[in-house]
Coordinates of C-alpha atoms in Angstrom, one line a residue:
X21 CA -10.8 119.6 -123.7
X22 CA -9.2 118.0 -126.3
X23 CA -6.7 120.7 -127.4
X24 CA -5.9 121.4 -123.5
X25 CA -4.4 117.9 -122.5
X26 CA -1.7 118.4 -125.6
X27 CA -0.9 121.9 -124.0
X28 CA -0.8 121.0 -120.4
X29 CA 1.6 118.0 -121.9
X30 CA 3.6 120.6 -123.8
X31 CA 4.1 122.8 -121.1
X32 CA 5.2 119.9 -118.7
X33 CA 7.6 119.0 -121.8
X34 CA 9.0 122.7 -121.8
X35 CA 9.5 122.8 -118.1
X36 CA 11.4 119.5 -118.6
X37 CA 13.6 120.8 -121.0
X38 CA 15.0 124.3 -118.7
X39 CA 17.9 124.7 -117.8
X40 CA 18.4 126.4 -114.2
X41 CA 20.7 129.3 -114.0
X42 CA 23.1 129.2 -111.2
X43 CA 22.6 132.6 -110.1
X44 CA 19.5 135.2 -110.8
X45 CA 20.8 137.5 -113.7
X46 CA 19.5 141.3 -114.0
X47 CA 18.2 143.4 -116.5
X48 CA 21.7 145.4 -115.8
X49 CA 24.2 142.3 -116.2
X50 CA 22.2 141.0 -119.0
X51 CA 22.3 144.4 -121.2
X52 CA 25.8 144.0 -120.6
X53 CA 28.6 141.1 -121.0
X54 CA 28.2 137.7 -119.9
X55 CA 30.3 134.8 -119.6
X56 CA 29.1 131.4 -118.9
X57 CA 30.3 128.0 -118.1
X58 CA 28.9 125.2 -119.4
X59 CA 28.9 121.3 -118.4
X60 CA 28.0 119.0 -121.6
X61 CA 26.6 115.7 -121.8
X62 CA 25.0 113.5 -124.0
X63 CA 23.6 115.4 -127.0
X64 CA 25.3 118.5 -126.3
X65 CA 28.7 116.8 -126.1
X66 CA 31.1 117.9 -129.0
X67 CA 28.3 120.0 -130.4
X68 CA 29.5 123.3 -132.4
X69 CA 28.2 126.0 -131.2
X70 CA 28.0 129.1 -133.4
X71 CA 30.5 131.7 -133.3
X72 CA 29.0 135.0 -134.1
X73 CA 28.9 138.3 -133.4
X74 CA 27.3 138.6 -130.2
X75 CA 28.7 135.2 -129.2
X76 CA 32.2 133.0 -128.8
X77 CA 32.3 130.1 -127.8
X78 CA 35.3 128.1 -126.4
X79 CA 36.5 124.7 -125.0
X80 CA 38.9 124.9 -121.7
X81 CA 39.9 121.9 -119.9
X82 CA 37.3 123.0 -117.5
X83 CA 34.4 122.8 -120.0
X84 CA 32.6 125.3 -122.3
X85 CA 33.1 128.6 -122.1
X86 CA 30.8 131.1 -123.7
X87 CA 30.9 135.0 -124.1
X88 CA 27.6 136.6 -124.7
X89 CA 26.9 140.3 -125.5
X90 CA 25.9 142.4 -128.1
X91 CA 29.2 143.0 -129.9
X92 CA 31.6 140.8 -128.3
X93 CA 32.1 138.2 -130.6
X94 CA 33.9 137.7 -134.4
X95 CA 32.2 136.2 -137.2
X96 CA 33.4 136.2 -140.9
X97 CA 31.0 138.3 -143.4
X98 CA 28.6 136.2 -145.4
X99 CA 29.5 136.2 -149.3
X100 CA 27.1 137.5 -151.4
X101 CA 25.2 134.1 -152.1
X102 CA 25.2 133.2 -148.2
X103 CA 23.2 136.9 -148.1
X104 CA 20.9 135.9 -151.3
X105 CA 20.1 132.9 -149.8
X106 CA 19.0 134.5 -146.7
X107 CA 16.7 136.9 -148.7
X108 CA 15.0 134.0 -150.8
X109 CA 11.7 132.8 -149.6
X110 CA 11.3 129.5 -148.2
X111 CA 8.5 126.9 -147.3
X112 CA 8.5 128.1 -143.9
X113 CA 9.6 132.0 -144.8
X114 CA 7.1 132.9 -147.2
X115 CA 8.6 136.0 -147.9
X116 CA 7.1 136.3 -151.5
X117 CA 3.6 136.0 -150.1
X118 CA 1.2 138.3 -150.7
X119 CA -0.1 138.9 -147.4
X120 CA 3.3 138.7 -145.7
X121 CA 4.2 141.6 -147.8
X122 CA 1.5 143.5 -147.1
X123 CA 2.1 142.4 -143.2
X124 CA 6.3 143.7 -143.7
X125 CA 5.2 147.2 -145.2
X126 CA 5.2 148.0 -141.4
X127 CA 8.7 148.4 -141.5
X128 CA 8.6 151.7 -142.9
X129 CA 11.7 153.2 -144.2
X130 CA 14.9 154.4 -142.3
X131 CA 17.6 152.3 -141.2
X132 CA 18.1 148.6 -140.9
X133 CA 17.7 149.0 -136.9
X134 CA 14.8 151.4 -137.2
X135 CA 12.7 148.8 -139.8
X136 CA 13.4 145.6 -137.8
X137 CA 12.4 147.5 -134.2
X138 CA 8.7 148.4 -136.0
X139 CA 8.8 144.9 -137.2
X140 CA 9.6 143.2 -133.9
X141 CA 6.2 146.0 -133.0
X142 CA 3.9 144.7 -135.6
X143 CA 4.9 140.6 -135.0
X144 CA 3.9 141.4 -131.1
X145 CA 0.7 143.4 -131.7
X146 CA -0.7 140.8 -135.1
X147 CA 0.4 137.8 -132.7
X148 CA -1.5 138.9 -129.6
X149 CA -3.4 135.9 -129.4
X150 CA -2.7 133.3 -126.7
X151 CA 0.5 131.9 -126.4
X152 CA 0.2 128.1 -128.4
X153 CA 2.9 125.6 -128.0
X154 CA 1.9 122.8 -130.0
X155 CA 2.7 122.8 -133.9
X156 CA 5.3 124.3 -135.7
X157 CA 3.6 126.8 -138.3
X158 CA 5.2 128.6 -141.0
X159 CA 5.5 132.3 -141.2
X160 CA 1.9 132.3 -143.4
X161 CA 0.5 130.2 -140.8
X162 CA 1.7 132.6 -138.0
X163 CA 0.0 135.2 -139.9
X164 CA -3.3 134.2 -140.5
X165 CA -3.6 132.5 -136.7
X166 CA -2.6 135.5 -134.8
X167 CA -0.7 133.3 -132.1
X168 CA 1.6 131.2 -131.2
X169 CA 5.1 131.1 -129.6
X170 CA 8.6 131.8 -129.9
X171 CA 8.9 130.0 -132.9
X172 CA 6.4 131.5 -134.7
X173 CA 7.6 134.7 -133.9
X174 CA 11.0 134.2 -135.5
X175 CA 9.4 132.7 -138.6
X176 CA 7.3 135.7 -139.0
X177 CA 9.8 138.7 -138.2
X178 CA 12.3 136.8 -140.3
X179 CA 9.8 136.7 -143.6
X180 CA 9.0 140.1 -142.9
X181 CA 12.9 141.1 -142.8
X182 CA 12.9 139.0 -146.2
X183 CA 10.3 140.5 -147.5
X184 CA 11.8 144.1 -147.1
X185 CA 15.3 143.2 -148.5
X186 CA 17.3 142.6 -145.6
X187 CA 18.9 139.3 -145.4
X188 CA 17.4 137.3 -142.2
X189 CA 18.5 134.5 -140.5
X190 CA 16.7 132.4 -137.4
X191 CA 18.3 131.0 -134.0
X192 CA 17.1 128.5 -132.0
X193 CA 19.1 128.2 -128.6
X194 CA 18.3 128.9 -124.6
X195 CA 17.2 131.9 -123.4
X196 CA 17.3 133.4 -119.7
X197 CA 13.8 134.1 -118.3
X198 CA 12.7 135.3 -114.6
X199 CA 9.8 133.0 -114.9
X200 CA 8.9 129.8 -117.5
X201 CA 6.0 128.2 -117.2
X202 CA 6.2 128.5 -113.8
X203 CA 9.6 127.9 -113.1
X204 CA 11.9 131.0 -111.7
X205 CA 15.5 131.9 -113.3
X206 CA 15.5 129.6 -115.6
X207 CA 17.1 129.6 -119.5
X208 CA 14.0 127.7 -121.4
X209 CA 14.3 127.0 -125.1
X210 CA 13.9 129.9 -127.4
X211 CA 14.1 130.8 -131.2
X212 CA 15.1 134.2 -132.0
X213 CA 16.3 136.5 -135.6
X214 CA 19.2 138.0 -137.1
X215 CA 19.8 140.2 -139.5
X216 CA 22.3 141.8 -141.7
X217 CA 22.7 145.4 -141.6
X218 CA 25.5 145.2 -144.1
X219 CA 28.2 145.7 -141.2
X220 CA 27.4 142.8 -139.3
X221 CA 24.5 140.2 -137.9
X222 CA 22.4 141.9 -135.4
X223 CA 19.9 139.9 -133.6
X224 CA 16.2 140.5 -133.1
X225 CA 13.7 138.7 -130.1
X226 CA 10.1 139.4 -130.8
X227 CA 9.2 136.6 -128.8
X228 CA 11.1 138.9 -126.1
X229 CA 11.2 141.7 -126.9
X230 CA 15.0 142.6 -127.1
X231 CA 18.0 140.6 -127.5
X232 CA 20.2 140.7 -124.2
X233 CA 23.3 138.7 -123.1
X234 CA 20.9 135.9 -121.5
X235 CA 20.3 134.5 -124.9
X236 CA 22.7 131.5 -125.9
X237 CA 22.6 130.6 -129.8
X238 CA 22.9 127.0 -130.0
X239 CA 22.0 126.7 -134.4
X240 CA 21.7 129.5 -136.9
X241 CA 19.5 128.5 -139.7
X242 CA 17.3 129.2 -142.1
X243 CA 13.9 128.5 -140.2
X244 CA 13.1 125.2 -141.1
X245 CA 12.8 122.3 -138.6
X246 CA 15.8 120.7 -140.5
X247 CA 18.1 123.9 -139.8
X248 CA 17.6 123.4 -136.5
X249 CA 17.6 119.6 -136.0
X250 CA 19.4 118.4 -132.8
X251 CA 19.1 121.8 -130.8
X252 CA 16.8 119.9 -128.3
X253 CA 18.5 117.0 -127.6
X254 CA 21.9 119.3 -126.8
X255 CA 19.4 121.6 -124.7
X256 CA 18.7 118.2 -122.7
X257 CA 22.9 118.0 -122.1
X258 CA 23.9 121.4 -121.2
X259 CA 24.1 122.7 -117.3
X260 CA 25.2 126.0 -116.7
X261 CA 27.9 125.6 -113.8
X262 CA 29.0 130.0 -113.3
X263 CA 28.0 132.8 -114.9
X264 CA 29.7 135.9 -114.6
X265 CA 29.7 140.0 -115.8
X266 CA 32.8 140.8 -118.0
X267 CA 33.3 144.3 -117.0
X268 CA 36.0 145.0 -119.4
X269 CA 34.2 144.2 -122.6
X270 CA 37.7 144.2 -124.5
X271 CA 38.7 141.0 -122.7
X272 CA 35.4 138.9 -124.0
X273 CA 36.8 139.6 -127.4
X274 CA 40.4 138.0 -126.7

């Protein structure tokens, strides 16, 4: 009973730290453009949001403002030691490890969209265990325990993008979800990968299984806890106010 106390306390922790959505979004307005509006407090006041591809983010004089889609955002191309640096194993993307190797040869060949779709495949058929909240295991550890959660998930895919050559990068932010842990239309917090396809960052959701327009990026890092340090305590600050389809995606980009 041990082990269950720590996850029931997890879980009450998680469903502390969702954020309700003012509105229930669909599959249709979330495979398309969404613009939100955000009140900030606290942590989240001031913090700098990531501007991306597949996100901008702006400050009115009615609050934050965020456009989210899959190609409605600008970001500057990485140099080429940003990209090395995203292909270089870490202590938490062992992407030189033997078995994690072995583990990426799923990929296959083809292009950088076709490897990373088998990938996001193999990270949700070798993680198939239960879903664990508790701990924060490297992309090794993922491997050889066969479960965890969103986190592990990113750590994993992104090693195995590593592994295979193709510069990988991990999110942490809020993403939206029909149902967490119990609570309806909520965004809950959510870790995530992106990777370079040599035209631009594209991102990746295991944990998901597809990137959408409900996922917010709040820190773009390399994986480690460090990377993403203070992502929680702007979660705890944020309230989304309006959300809203763009139907001209041309104007999300202006």
């Amino acid at each position: 009973m041990d082990g269950v106390a720590p996850e029931v306390e997890l879980k009450a922790q998680i469903r502390a730290a969702l954020v309700p959505s003012p509105y229930r979004l669909s599959p249709a307005a979330r495979h398309g453009t969404i613009r939100y509006r955000l009140g900030e407090r606290d942590g989240a006041v001031g913090w700098s949001w990531p501007q991306t591809g597949e996100q901008s983010a702006v400050r009115t004089s009615d609050g934050l403002e965020l456009t989210v889609c899959k190609q409605c955002g600008r970001e500057t191309a990485p140099d080429a030691e940003t990209l090395r640096r995203y292909l270089a194993p870490t202590p938490w993307l062992q992407s030189d490890d033997r078995a994690v190797i072995g583990f990426a040869r799923a990929a296959g060949s083809g292009s950088v969209d076709a490897r990373m779709r088998r990938l996001v495949a193999a990270v949700q058929a070798r993680l198939s265990g239960p879903v664990v909240y508790s701990g924060y295991h490297s992309a090794r550890e993922a491997l050889a325990r066969r479960e965890g959660d969103c986190t592990e998930y990113a750590l994993l895919l992104a090693a195995a993008a590593r592994a295979r050559g193709m510069p990988a990068r991990v999110v942490a932010g809020l993403a939206y979800g029909s149902r967490f842990v119990g609570q309806a239309h909520a965004f809950g917090p959510h870790m995530w990968v992106q990777v370079w396809n040599a035209e631009r960052w594209v991102s990746y959701d295991a944990g998901m299984g597809e990137f959408d327009a409900g996922h917010l990026a709040l820190a773009v890092g390399d994986g480690s806890p460090d990377s993403l340090r203070g992502a929680m305590q702007a979660i705890a600050g944020l309230r989304i106010e309006d959300a809203f389809g763009v139907v001209n995606e041309e104007r999300a980009t202006n």
